[in-house]
XYZ file of N, CA and C in Angstrom:
747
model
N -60.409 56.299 -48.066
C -61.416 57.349 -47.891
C -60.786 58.729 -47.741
N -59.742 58.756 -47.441
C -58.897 60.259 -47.372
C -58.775 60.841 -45.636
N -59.622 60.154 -45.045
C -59.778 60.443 -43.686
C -58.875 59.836 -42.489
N -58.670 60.761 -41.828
C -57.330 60.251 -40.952
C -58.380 59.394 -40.000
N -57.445 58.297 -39.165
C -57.677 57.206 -38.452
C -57.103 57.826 -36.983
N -58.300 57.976 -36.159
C -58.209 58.091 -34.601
C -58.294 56.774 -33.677
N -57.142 56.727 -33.175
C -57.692 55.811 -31.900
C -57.741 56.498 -30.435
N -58.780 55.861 -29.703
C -58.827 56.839 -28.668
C -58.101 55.883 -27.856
N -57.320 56.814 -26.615
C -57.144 56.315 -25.290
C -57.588 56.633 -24.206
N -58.709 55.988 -23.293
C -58.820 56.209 -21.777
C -57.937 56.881 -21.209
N -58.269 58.517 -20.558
C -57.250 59.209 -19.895
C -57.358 58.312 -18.992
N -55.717 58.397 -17.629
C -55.833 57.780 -16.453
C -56.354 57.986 -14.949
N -57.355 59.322 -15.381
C -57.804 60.027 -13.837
C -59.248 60.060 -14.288
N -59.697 60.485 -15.458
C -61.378 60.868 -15.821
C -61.453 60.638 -17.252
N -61.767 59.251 -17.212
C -62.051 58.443 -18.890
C -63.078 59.075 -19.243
N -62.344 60.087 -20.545
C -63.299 60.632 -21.414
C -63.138 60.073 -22.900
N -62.617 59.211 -23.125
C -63.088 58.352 -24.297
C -64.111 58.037 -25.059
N -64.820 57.733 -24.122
C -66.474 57.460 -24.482
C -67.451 58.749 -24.866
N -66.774 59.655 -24.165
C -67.262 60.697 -24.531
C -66.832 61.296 -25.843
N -65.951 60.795 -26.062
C -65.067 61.288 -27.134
C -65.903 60.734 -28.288
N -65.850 59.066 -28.009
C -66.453 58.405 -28.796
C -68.057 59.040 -29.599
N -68.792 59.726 -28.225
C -70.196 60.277 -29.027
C -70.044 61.696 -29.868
N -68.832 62.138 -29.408
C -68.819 63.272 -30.294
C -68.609 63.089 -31.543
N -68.076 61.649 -31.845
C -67.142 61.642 -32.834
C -68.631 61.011 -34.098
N -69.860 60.780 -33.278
C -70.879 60.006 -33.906
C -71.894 61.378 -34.753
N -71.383 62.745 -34.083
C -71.957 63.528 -34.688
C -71.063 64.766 -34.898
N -70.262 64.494 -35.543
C -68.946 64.790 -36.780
C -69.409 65.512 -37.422
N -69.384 66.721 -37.767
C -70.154 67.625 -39.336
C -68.836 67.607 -40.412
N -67.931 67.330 -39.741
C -66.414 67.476 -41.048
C -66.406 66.321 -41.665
N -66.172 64.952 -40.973
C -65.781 63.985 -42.176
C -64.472 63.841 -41.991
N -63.290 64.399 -41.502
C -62.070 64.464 -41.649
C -61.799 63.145 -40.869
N -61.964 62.870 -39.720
C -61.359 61.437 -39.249
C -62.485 60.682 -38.977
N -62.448 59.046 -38.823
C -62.671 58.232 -38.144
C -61.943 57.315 -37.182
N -62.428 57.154 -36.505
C -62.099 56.309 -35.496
C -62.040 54.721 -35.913
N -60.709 53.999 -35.364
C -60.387 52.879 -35.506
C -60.039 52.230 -34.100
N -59.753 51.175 -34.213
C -59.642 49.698 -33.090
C -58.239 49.604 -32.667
N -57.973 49.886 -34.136
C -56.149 49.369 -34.118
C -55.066 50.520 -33.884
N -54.545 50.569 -32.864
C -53.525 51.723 -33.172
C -52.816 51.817 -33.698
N -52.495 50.684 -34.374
C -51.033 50.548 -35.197
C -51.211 51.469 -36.565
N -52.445 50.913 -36.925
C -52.942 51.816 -37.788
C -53.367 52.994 -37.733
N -53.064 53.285 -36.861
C -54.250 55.069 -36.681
C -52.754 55.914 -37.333
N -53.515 56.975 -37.765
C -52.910 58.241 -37.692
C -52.753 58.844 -36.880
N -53.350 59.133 -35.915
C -53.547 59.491 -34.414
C -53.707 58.677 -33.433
N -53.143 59.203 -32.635
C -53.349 58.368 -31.519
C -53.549 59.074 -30.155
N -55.051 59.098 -29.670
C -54.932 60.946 -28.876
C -55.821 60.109 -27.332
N -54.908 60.797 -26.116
C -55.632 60.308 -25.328
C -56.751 61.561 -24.651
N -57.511 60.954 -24.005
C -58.564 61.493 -23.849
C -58.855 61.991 -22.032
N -58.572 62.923 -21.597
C -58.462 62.990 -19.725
C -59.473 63.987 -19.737
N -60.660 64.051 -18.607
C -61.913 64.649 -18.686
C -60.843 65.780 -16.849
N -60.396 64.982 -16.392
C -59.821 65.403 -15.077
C -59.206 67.315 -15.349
N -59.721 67.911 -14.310
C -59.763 69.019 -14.275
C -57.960 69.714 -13.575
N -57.554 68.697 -12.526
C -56.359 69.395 -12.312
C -54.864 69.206 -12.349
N -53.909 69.802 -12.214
C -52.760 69.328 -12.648
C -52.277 68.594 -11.984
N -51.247 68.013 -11.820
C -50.044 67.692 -11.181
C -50.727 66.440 -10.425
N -51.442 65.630 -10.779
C -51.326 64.023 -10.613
C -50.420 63.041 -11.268
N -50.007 62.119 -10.276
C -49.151 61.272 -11.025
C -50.049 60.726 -12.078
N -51.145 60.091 -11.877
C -51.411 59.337 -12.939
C -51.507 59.824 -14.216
N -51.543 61.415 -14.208
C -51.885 62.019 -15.653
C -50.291 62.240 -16.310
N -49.656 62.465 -15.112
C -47.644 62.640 -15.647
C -47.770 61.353 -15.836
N -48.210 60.370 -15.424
C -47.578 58.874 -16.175
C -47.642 58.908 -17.894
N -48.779 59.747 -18.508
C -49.256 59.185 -19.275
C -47.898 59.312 -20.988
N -46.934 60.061 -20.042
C -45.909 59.758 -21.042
C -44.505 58.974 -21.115
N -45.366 57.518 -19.914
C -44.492 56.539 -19.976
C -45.465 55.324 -20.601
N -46.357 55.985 -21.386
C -47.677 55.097 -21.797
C -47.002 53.799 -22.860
N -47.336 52.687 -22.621
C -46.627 51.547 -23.998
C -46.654 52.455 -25.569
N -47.963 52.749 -25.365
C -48.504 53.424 -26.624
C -47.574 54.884 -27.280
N -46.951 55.632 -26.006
C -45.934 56.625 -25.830
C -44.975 56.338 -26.636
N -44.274 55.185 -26.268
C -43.097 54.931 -26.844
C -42.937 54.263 -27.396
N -43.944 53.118 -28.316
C -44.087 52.648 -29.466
C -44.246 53.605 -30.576
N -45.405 54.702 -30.775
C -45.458 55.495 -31.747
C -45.723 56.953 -31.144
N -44.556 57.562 -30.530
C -44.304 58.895 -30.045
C -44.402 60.214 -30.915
N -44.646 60.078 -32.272
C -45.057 60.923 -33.072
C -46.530 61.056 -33.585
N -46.945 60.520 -32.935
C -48.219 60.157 -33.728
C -49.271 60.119 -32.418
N -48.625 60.363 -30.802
C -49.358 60.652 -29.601
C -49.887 61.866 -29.382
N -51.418 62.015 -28.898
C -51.537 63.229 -28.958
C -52.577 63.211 -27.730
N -52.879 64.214 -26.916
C -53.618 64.458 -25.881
C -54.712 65.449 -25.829
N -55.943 65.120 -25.157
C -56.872 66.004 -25.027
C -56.738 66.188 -23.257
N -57.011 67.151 -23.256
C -57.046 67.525 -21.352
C -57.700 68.571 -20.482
N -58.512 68.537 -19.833
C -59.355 69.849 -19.419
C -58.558 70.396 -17.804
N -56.952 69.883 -18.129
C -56.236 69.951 -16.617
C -56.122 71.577 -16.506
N -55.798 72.271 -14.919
C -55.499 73.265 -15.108
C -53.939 73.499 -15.139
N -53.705 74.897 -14.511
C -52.476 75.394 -14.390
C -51.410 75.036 -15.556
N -51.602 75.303 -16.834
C -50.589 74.888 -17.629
C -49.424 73.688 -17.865
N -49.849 73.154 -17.011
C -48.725 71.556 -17.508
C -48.537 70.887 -18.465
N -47.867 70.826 -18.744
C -47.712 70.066 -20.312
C -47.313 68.462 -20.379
N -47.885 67.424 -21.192
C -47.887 66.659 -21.011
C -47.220 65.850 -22.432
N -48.201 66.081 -23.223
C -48.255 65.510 -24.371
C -48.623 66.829 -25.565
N -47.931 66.579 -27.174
C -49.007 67.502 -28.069
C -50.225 67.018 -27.818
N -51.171 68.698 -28.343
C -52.606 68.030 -27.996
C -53.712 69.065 -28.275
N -54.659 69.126 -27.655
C -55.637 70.052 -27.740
C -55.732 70.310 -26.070
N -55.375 71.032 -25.253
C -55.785 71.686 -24.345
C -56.861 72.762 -23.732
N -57.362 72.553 -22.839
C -58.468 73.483 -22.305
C -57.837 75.090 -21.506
N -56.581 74.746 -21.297
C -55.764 75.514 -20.677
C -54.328 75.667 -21.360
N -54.260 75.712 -22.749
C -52.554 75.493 -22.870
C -51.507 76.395 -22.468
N -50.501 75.203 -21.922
C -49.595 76.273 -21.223
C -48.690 77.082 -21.794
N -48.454 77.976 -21.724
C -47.791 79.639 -22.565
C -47.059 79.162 -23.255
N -45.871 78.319 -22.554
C -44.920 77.888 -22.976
C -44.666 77.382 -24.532
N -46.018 76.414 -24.121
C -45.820 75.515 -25.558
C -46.935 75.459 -26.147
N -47.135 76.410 -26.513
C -48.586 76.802 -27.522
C -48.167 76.220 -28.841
N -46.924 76.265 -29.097
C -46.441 75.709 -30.905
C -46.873 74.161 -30.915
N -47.042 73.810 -29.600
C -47.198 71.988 -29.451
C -48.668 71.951 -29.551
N -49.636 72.805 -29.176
C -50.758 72.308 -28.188
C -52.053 73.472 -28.655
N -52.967 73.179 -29.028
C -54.186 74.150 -29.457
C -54.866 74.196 -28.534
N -56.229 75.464 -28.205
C -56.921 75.694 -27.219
C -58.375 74.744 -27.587
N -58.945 74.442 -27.209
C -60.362 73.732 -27.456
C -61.384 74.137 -26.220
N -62.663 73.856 -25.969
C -63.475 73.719 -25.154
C -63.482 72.399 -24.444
N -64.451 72.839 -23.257
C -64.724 71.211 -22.562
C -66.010 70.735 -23.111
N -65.387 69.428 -23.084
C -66.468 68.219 -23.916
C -67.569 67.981 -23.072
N -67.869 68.187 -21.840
C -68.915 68.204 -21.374
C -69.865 68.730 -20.419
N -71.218 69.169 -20.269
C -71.228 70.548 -19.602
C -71.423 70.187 -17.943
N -71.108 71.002 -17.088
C -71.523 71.319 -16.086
C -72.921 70.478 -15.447
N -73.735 71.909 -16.083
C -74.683 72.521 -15.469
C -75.750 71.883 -16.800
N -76.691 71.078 -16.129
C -77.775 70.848 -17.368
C -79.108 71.636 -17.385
N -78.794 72.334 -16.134
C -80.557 73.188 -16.419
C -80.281 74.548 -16.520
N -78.890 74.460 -17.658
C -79.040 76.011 -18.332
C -79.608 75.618 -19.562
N -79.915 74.539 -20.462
C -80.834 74.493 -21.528
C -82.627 74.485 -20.377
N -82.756 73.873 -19.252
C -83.840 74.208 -18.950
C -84.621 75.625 -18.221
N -83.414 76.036 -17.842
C -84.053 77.686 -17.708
C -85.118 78.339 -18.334
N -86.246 78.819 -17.793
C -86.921 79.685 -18.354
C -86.576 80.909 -19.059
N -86.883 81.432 -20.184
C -86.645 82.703 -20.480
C -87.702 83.841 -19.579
N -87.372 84.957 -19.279
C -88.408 85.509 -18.272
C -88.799 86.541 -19.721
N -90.168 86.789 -18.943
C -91.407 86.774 -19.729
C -90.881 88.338 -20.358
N -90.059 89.421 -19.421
C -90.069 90.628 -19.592
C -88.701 90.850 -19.868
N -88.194 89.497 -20.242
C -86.342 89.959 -20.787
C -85.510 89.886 -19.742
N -84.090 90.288 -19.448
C -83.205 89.812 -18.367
C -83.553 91.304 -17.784
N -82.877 91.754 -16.852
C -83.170 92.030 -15.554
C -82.148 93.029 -15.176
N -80.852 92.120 -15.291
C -79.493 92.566 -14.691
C -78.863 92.903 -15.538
N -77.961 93.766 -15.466
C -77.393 94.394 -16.935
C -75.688 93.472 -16.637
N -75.636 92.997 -15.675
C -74.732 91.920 -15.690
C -75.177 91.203 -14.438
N -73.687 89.866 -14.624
C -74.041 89.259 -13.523
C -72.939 87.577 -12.700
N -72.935 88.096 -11.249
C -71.786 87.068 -11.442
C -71.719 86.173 -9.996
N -72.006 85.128 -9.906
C -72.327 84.459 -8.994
C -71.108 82.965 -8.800
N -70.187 83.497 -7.712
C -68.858 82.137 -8.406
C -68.200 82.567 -6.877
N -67.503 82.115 -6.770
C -65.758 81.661 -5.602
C -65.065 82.563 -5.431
N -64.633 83.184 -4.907
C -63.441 84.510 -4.532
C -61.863 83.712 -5.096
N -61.592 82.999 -5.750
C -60.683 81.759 -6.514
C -59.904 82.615 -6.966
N -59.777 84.083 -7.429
C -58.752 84.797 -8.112
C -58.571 86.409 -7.322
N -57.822 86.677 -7.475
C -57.689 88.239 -7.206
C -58.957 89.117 -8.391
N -58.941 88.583 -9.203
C -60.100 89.796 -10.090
C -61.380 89.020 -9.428
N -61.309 88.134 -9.032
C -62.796 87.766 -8.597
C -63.239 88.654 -7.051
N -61.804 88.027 -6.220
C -61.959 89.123 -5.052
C -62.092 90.635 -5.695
N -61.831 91.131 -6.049
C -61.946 92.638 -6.809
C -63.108 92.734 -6.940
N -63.799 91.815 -7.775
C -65.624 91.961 -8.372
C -65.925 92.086 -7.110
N -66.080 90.822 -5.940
C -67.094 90.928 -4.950
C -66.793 92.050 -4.361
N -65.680 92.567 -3.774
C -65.586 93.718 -3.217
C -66.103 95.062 -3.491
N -65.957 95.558 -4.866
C -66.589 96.566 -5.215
C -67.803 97.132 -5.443
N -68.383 98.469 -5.393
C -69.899 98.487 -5.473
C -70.199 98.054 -7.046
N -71.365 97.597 -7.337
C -72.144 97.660 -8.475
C -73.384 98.653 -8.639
N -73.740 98.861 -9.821
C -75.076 99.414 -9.917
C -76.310 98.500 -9.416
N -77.523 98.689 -9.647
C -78.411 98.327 -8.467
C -78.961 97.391 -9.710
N -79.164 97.647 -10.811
C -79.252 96.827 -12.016
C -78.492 95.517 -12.181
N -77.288 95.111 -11.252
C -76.444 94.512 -11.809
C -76.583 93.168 -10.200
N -75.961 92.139 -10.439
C -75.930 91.587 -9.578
C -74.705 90.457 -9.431
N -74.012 90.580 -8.459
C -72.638 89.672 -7.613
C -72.640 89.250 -6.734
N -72.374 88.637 -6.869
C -72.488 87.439 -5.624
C -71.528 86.366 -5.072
N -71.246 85.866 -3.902
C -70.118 85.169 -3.634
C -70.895 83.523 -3.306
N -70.498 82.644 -3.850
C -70.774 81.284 -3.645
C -70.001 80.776 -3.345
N -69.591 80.169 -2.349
C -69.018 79.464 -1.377
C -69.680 77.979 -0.821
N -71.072 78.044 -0.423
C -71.102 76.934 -0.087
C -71.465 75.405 -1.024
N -71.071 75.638 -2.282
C -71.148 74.868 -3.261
C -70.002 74.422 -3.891
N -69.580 73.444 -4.327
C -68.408 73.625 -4.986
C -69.090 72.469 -5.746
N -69.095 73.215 -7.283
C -69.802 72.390 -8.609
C -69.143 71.413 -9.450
N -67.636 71.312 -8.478
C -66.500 70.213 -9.370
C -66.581 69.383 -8.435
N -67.104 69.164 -7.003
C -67.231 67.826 -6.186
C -68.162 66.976 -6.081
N -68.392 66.300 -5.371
C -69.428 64.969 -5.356
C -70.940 65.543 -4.623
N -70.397 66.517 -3.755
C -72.153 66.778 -2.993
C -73.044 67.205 -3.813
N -74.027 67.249 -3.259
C -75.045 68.093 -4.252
C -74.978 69.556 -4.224
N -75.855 69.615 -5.871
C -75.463 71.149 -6.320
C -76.596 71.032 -7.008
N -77.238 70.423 -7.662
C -78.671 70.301 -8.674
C -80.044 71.491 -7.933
N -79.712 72.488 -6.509
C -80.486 73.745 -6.487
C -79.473 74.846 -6.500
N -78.293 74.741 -6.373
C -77.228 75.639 -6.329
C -77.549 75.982 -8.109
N -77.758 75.100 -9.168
C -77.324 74.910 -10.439
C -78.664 75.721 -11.244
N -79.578 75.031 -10.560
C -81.072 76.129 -10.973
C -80.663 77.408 -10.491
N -80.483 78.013 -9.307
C -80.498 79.330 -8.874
C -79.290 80.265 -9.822
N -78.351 79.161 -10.437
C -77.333 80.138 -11.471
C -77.742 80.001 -12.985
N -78.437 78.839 -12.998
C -79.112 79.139 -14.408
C -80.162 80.177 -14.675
N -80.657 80.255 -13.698
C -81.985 81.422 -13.734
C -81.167 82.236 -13.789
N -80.467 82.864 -13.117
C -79.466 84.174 -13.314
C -79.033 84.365 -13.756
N -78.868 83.346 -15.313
C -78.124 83.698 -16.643
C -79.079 84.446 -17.301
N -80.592 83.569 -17.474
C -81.418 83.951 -17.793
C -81.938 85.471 -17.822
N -81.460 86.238 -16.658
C -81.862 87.633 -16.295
C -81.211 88.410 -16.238
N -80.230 87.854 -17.013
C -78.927 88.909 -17.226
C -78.592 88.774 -18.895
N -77.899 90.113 -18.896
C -77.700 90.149 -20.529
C -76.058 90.243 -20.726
N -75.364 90.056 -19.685
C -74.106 89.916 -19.459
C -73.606 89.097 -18.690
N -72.582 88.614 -18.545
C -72.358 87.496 -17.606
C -71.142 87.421 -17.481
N -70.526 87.819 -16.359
C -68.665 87.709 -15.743
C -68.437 86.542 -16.117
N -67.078 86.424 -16.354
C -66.538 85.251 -16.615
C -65.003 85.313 -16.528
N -64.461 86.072 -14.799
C -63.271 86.609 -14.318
C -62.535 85.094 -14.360
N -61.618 85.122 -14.787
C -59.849 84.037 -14.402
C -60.499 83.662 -13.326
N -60.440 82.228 -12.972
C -60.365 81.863 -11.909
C -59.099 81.124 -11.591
N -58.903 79.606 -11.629
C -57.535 79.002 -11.430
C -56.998 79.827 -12.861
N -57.458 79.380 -14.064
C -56.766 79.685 -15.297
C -57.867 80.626 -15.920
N -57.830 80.853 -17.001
C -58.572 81.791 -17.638
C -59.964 81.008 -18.340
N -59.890 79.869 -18.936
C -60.829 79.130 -19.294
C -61.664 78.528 -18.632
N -62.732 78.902 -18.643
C -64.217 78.774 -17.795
C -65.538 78.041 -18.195
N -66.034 77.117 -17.867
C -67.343 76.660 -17.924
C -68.343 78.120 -18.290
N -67.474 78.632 -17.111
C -69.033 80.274 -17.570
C -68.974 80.654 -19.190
N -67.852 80.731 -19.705
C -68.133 81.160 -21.043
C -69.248 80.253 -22.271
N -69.096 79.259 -21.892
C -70.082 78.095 -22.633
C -71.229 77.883 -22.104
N -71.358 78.156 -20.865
C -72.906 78.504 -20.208
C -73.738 79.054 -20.808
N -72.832 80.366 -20.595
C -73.423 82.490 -21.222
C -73.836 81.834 -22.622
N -73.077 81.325 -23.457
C -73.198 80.913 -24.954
C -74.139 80.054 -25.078
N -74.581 79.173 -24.404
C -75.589 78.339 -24.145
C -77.069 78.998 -23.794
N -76.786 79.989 -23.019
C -77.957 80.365 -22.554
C -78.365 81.658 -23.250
N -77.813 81.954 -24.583
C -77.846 83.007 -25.723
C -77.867 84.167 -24.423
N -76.835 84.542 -23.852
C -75.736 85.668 -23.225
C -74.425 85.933 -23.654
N -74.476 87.301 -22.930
C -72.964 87.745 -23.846
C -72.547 87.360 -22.594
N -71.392 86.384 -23.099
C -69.911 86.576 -22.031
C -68.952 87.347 -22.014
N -68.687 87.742 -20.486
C -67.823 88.978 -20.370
C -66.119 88.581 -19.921
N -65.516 87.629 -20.396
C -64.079 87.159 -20.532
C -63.191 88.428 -19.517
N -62.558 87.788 -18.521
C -62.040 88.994 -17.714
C -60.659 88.060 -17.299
N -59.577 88.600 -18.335
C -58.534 87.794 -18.547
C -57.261 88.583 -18.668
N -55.953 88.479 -18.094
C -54.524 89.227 -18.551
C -54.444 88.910 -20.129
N -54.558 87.090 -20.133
C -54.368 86.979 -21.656
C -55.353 85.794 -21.890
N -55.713 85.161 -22.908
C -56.717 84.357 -23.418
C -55.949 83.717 -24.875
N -56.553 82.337 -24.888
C -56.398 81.930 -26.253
C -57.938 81.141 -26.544
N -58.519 82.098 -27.447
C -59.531 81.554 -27.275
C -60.341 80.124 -28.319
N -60.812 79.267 -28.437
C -60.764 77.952 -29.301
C -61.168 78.554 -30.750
N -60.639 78.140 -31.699
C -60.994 78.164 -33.086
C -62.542 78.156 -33.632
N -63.763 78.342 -34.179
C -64.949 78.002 -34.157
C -66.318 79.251 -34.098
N -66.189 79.211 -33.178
C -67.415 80.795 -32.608
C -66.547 82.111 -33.407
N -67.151 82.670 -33.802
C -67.309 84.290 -34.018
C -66.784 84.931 -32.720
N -65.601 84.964 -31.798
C -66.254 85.674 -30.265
C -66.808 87.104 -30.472
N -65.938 87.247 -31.339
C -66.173 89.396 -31.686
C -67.479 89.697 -31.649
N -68.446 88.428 -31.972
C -69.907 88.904 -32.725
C -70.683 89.488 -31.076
N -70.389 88.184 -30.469
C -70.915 88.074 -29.055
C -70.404 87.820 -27.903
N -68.692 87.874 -27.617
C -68.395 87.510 -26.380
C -67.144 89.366 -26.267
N -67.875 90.130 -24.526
C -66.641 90.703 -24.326
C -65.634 90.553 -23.647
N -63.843 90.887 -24.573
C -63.026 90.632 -23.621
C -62.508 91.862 -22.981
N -62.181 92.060 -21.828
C -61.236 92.984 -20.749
C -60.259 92.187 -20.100
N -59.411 93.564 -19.735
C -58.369 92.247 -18.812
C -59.003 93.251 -17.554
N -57.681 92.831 -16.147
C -58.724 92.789 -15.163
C -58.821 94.548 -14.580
N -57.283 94.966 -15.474
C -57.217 96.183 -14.956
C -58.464 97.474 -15.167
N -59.431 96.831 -16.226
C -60.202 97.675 -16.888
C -61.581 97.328 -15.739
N -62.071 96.665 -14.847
C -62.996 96.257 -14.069
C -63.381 97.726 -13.375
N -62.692 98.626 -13.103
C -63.252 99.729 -12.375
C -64.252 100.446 -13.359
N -64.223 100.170 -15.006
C -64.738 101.034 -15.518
C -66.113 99.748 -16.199
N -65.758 98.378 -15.174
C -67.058 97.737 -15.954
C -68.191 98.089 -16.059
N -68.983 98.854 -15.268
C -70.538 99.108 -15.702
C -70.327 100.212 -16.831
N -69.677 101.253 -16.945
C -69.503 102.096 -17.900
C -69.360 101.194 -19.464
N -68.668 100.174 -19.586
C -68.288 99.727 -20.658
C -69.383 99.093 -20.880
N -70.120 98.100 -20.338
C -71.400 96.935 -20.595
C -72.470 97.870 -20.950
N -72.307 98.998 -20.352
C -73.675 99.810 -20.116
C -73.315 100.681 -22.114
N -72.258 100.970 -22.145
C -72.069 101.523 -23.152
C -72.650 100.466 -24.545
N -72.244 98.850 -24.072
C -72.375 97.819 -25.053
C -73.886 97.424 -25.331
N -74.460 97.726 -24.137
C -75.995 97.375 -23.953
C -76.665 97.355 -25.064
N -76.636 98.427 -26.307
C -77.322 98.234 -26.838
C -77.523 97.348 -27.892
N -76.309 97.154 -27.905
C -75.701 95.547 -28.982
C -76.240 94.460 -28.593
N -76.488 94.478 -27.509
C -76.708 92.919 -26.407
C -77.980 92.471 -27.359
């Protein structure tokens, strides 16, 4: 058929395989399928949904049988942070280092599900930006600290944390609505530069506002059409710049 042969592997912290597996059921390229056998694959890519670095079980994964039977042909997907390198692969975070090994991609699965259920408000968004998240970075401490215009709205969330087990399903409405009413949407570095917020904003037809030293951003989207980037030194002049962009929005 001309099409390369994937086999997936169960990462060892957050089996995203299966997930892998449904993406792979609604394919628009054609370029690979998925097989049983690894011997046969062309690929051979494991699959880790796990968000942070430096677990053993995810450093094991290059003492894998599969590792060192066919070590050219191993390849990794990973939504880990802080740049670690593991395996070639597609990374959510790749680390500086070894970008020649490793491409940038998105995360395979979302967050937050009631940013497709958000209302659109009846009279358009509201806030001419908007940013509701963790003091997690120095540009984030920077945002909350500084004044905004009265149009605009920031906010510090703290008593939620949307990567653990408690509940968050009213924490998750109160930030989806606030995508909704905004026509901009922060999306400052937090651990690393790659953010759930940017695929939110994009989700919830908002411009994302990427607030990064450096970025690699995934192959696919247009960003130029609709996402802005700054790094963080330019934040004193953010309402001037959004306000200038406004009318594009």
């Amino acid at each position: 058929t001309g099409r390369k042969l994937v086999y997936l592997v169960p990462g060892p912290i957050a089996d995203g395989a299966e997930v892998m597996r449904a993406r792979a059921q609604i394919d628009r390229f054609g370029r690979h399928e998925l097989t049983d056998q690894a011997a046969a694959a062309d690929v051979i890519l494991f699959v880790d949904l796990h968000r942070w670095w430096g677990q053993p079980a995810l450093r094991s994964i290059v003492d894998h049988a599969l590792v060192k039977a066919f070590p050219d042909k191993c390849f990794l997907y990973t939504q880990a942070e802080f740049g670690a390198f593991y395996l070639p692969g597609v990374y959510v975070s790749p680390p500086r280092l070894f970008r020649r090994l490793t491409r940038s991609y998105c995360f395979l699965e979302a967050k937050n599900d009631q940013v497709e259920q958000a209302i659109e408000p009846h009279d358009g968004p509201t806030f001419l930006y908007s940013f509701l998240g963790r003091p997690s970075s120095e540009v984030r401490r920077r945002l909350l600290e500084m004044p905004h215009p009265a149009d605009c709205s920031v906010q510090a969330q703290t008593a939620v944390n949307f990567f653990g087990d408690g509940p968050r399903s009213a924490a998750q409405i109160v930030y989806a609505e606030l995508l909704k009413r905004s026509k901009f949407v922060l999306c400052p570095t937090g651990n690393v530069w790659n953010t759930y917020r940017l695929y939110e904003a994009k989700q919830a037809a908002r411009s994302p506002v990427l607030i990064a030293r450096s970025c690699d951003l995934p192959d696919g989207p247009d960003w130029e059409t609709f996402c802005v980037v700054l790094r963080p030194d330019s934040i004193a002049d953010l309402s001037a710049i959004l306000r200038e962009r406004e009318p594009m929005w």
